[in-house]
Amino acid sequence: MNEKAISRSRVLYIIEAALEYFISILVAGSYLATLTTHLGMSDSLTGIISSFISLGCLFQLFSVVLKRRQVKTIVTVLSVVNQLLFMLLYIIPLSGAGKQVRIALFIIAIFLAYLIYNSVHPLKINWLMSLVDDRKRGVFTSYKEIVSLLSGMVFSFGMGTLIDHFQYKGEVETAFILCGITVFVLMLLHTLTMAFSVEIPVETVPERKNPIREMLGTLQDKNVVKVTILFMIWHIATSAATPFYGTYLIKELGFSLQFVSILSIVYSLVRASVSTFWGKFADKNSFATMVSICLCIAGAGFFVNIFTVPANGKIFYTLYYALYAIAMGGINSALTNLVFDMVGPDKRSNALALSQSASGVLGFLTTLIVSVLVSHIQNSGNRFLGMDLYAQQVTSALAFVFTVVSVLYVLFVLHPGKGKKQ
């Protein structure tokens, strides 16, 4: 295995991540909302479908079944299946089947797609990250994220403009066909990046202990429990609101997909510009301190969205999205690194699996419960507690409350500045 092949594979990994990101753009947010609206789904059902993404962390536990010495082939094959299922999301609305059949097929396809994606994701990351020098993983990861964010915003703007063009002409089916073709082409390119990437041979696979016994042992660590609870509170906050924003943008607020794409550009630029700052801040202070500040900023964003209505939608939602981008530039990194700060090396992988799985399931259940509230408010003529309110204003208030709880939890339980494991 020569260095030239490994170096080439690292470049292909950056490209692979960007192509995968492009596909994820087309099957989430307002793009997903456009599909579900065309199928005649309710906002609450769309929110539940959106939450499959947060529930996906639970599916990562299935990667244990797929574990083997060489993973390149199975990861590549299952990635193709996963992305073909994503392509089907744009074909199903054109199938001519009855409404209920199309909705059922759509739900099955997206569920299976995320099940397969999350099952192979840990194996793929472990394979491709093994090609990166341990001393350069941080820099490499930042480059990979920046390439995905910057190229993704151009891609999102272009696709949003294309779909808007055909929607205005009353030819939304044509837009769906073009999107399906785009996903197929991206799938082919994505497959090539993995096919031409090398895999460092592994002579043996370490013998695993009983996974249930391992997890019970991990749960006995108080620090694992502490950080898992933070994951869970934060996921309650985001799952109570963000899955319902996609339909809010294109329905009540009346945004075009082109404007939604502009918002994505703003988000990507803001997040890319603050990621390095937050990293340096955390290294100098602590990840607990950093996440407490980022959560405050996220809370401010949700607070703004409580007052976001059609009359001020473009200004207020843009402000929320910019604040959320600043916050997320640090939160995702901080949550993962808190595990490394507070948990011993022998328990870190289990702690990450536990915290992500528990928070994913809780986030999904939160969306299920809140979807009932969303349907109730909309069926009541957008009235809640005697006030004229859109459902998403109420969900934003819930997200704000739980974000405040998460800040208080960090301040009084994790103790910023004292959480680093010596």
Coordinates of N, CA, C and O in Angstrom, one line a residue, residues 10-78:
R10 N -7.5 9.9 0.1 CA -8.0 11.0 1.0 C -8.7 12.1 0.3 O -9.7 12.6 0.7
V11 N -8.2 12.4 -0.9 CA -8.8 13.4 -1.8 C -10.2 12.9 -2.2 O -11.2 13.6 -2.2
L12 N -10.3 11.6 -2.6 CA -11.5 11.0 -3.0 C -12.5 11.0 -1.8 O -13.8 11.1 -2.0
Y13 N -12.0 10.9 -0.6 CA -12.9 10.9 0.6 C -13.5 12.2 0.7 O -14.7 12.3 1.1
I14 N -12.8 13.3 0.5 CA -13.4 14.7 0.6 C -14.5 14.8 -0.5 O -15.5 15.4 -0.2
I15 N -14.2 14.3 -1.7 CA -15.2 14.4 -2.8 C -16.4 13.5 -2.4 O -17.6 13.9 -2.6
E16 N -16.2 12.3 -1.9 CA -17.2 11.4 -1.5 C -18.2 12.1 -0.5 O -19.4 12.0 -0.6
A17 N -17.6 12.8 0.5 CA -18.4 13.4 1.5 C -19.2 14.5 0.9 O -20.4 14.7 1.3
A18 N -18.7 15.3 0.0 CA -19.5 16.3 -0.7 C -20.6 15.8 -1.5 O -21.7 16.3 -1.4
L19 N -20.4 14.7 -2.3 CA -21.4 14.1 -3.1 C -22.5 13.5 -2.2 O -23.7 13.7 -2.5
E20 N -22.1 12.9 -1.1 CA -23.1 12.4 -0.1 C -24.0 13.5 0.5 O -25.2 13.4 0.7
Y21 N -23.3 14.7 0.7 CA -24.0 15.8 1.3 C -25.0 16.4 0.3 O -26.1 16.8 0.6
F22 N -24.6 16.4 -1.0 CA -25.6 16.8 -2.1 C -26.8 16.0 -2.1 O -27.9 16.6 -2.2
I23 N -26.7 14.7 -2.0 CA -27.9 13.8 -1.9 C -28.7 14.1 -0.7 O -29.9 14.1 -0.8
S24 N -28.0 14.3 0.4 CA -28.8 14.6 1.7 C -29.6 15.9 1.6 O -30.7 16.0 2.2
I25 N -29.1 16.9 0.8 CA -29.8 18.1 0.6 C -31.1 17.9 -0.1 O -32.1 18.4 0.3
L26 N -31.1 17.0 -1.1 CA -32.3 16.7 -1.9 C -33.3 15.9 -1.2 O -34.4 15.8 -1.8
V27 N -33.0 15.3 -0.1 CA -34.0 14.5 0.6 C -34.3 14.9 2.0 O -34.8 14.2 2.9
A28 N -34.1 16.2 2.3 CA -34.4 16.8 3.6 C -34.9 18.2 3.5 O -35.0 18.8 2.4
G29 N -35.3 18.8 4.6 CA -35.7 20.1 4.7 C -36.9 20.5 3.7 O -37.9 19.7 3.6
S30 N -36.7 21.6 3.0 CA -37.8 22.1 2.1 C -38.0 21.2 0.9 O -39.1 21.2 0.3
Y31 N -36.9 20.5 0.5 CA -37.0 19.6 -0.7 C -37.9 18.4 -0.3 O -38.8 18.0 -1.1
L32 N -37.7 17.9 0.9 CA -38.6 16.8 1.4 C -40.0 17.3 1.6 O -41.0 16.7 1.2
A33 N -40.1 18.6 2.1 CA -41.5 19.2 2.3 C -42.2 19.3 0.9 O -43.4 19.2 0.9
T34 N -41.5 19.7 -0.1 CA -42.1 19.8 -1.4 C -42.6 18.5 -1.9 O -43.7 18.4 -2.5
L35 N -41.9 17.4 -1.7 CA -42.3 16.1 -2.0 C -43.6 15.7 -1.3 O -44.6 15.2 -1.8
T36 N -43.5 15.8 0.1 CA -44.6 15.4 0.9 C -45.9 16.2 0.7 O -47.0 15.7 0.7
T37 N -45.7 17.5 0.4 CA -46.8 18.4 0.1 C -47.5 17.9 -1.2 O -48.7 17.9 -1.3
H38 N -46.7 17.5 -2.2 CA -47.2 17.1 -3.5 C -48.0 15.7 -3.3 O -49.0 15.5 -4.0
L39 N -47.6 14.9 -2.3 CA -48.2 13.7 -2.0 C -49.5 13.9 -1.2 O -50.2 12.9 -1.0
G40 N -49.6 15.1 -0.6 CA -50.8 15.4 0.2 C -50.7 15.0 1.6 O -51.7 14.8 2.3
M41 N -49.4 14.9 2.1 CA -49.2 14.6 3.5 C -49.4 15.8 4.4 O -49.2 17.0 4.0
S42 N -49.8 15.6 5.7 CA -50.0 16.7 6.6 C -48.6 17.1 7.1 O -47.6 16.4 7.0
D43 N -48.6 18.3 7.7 CA -47.3 18.9 8.3 C -46.8 18.0 9.4 O -45.6 17.8 9.6
S44 N -47.8 17.4 10.2 CA -47.3 16.6 11.3 C -46.7 15.3 10.8 O -45.6 14.9 11.4
L45 N -47.2 14.7 9.7 CA -46.6 13.5 9.2 C -45.2 13.8 8.6 O -44.3 13.0 8.7
T46 N -45.1 15.0 7.9 CA -43.9 15.4 7.4 C -42.8 15.6 8.5 O -41.6 15.2 8.3
G47 N -43.3 16.1 9.6 CA -42.3 16.3 10.7 C -41.8 14.9 11.3 O -40.7 14.8 11.6
I48 N -42.8 14.0 11.3 CA -42.4 12.6 11.8 C -41.4 12.0 10.8 O -40.4 11.4 11.2
I49 N -41.6 12.2 9.5 CA -40.7 11.6 8.5 C -39.3 12.3 8.6 O -38.3 11.6 8.5
S50 N -39.3 13.6 8.8 CA -38.1 14.3 9.0 C -37.3 13.8 10.2 O -36.0 13.8 10.2
S51 N -38.0 13.4 11.2 CA -37.3 12.9 12.4 C -36.7 11.5 12.2 O -36.0 11.1 13.1
F52 N -36.9 10.9 11.1 CA -36.2 9.6 10.8 C -34.7 9.8 10.9 O -34.0 8.9 11.2
I53 N -34.3 11.1 10.5 CA -32.9 11.4 10.5 C -32.3 11.3 11.9 O -31.3 10.7 12.1
S54 N -33.0 11.9 12.9 CA -32.6 11.8 14.3 C -32.6 10.4 14.8 O -31.8 10.0 15.6
L55 N -33.7 9.6 14.4 CA -33.8 8.3 14.9 C -32.7 7.4 14.3 O -32.4 6.3 14.8
G56 N -32.1 7.8 13.2 CA -31.1 7.0 12.5 C -29.9 6.7 13.3 O -29.3 5.6 13.0
C57 N -29.6 7.5 14.3 CA -28.5 7.1 15.2 C -28.6 5.7 15.8 O -27.6 5.0 16.0
L58 N -29.9 5.4 16.1 CA -30.1 4.1 16.7 C -29.7 3.0 15.7 O -29.2 1.9 16.1
F59 N -29.9 3.2 14.4 CA -29.6 2.2 13.4 C -28.1 1.9 13.3 O -27.7 0.9 12.8
Q60 N -27.3 2.8 13.9 CA -25.8 2.6 13.8 C -25.4 1.4 14.6 O -24.4 0.8 14.4
L61 N -26.3 1.0 15.6 CA -26.0 -0.2 16.3 C -26.0 -1.5 15.5 O -25.3 -2.5 15.8
F62 N -26.7 -1.4 14.3 CA -26.7 -2.6 13.4 C -25.4 -2.8 12.7 O -25.2 -3.9 12.1
S63 N -24.5 -1.9 12.8 CA -23.2 -2.0 12.1 C -22.4 -3.2 12.7 O -21.5 -3.7 12.0
V64 N -22.7 -3.6 13.9 CA -22.1 -4.7 14.6 C -22.3 -6.0 13.8 O -21.4 -6.8 13.6
V65 N -23.5 -6.1 13.2 CA -23.8 -7.3 12.4 C -23.0 -7.3 11.1 O -22.6 -8.4 10.6
L66 N -22.6 -6.2 10.6 CA -21.9 -6.1 9.3 C -20.4 -6.1 9.5 O -19.7 -6.1 8.5
K67 N -19.9 -6.1 10.7 CA -18.5 -6.0 11.0 C -17.7 -7.2 10.4 O -18.1 -8.3 10.5
R68 N -16.6 -6.9 9.7 CA -15.7 -7.9 9.1 C -14.4 -7.3 8.8 O -14.2 -6.1 9.0
R69 N -13.4 -8.1 8.4 CA -12.1 -7.6 8.2 C -12.0 -6.5 7.1 O -11.4 -5.5 7.2
Q70 N -12.7 -6.8 6.0 CA -12.7 -5.9 4.8 C -14.1 -5.4 4.6 O -15.0 -6.2 4.4
V71 N -14.3 -4.1 4.6 CA -15.6 -3.6 4.6 C -15.9 -2.8 3.3 O -17.1 -2.4 3.1
K72 N -14.9 -2.6 2.5 CA -15.1 -1.7 1.3 C -16.2 -2.2 0.4 O -17.1 -1.4 0.0
T73 N -16.3 -3.5 0.1 CA -17.3 -4.0 -0.8 C -18.7 -3.8 -0.2 O -19.6 -3.3 -0.9
I74 N -18.9 -4.3 1.0 CA -20.3 -4.2 1.6 C -20.7 -2.7 1.8 O -21.9 -2.4 1.6
V75 N -19.8 -1.9 2.1 CA -20.1 -0.4 2.3 C -20.5 0.2 0.9 O -21.5 0.9 0.8
T76 N -19.8 -0.2 -0.1 CA -20.1 0.4 -1.4 C -21.4 -0.1 -2.0 O -22.2 0.7 -2.5
V77 N -21.7 -1.4 -1.8 CA -22.9 -2.0 -2.3 C -24.1 -1.4 -1.6 O -25.1 -1.0 -2.2
L78 N -24.0 -1.4 -0.3 CA -25.2 -0.9 0.5 C -25.4 0.6 0.3 O -26.5 1.1 0.4

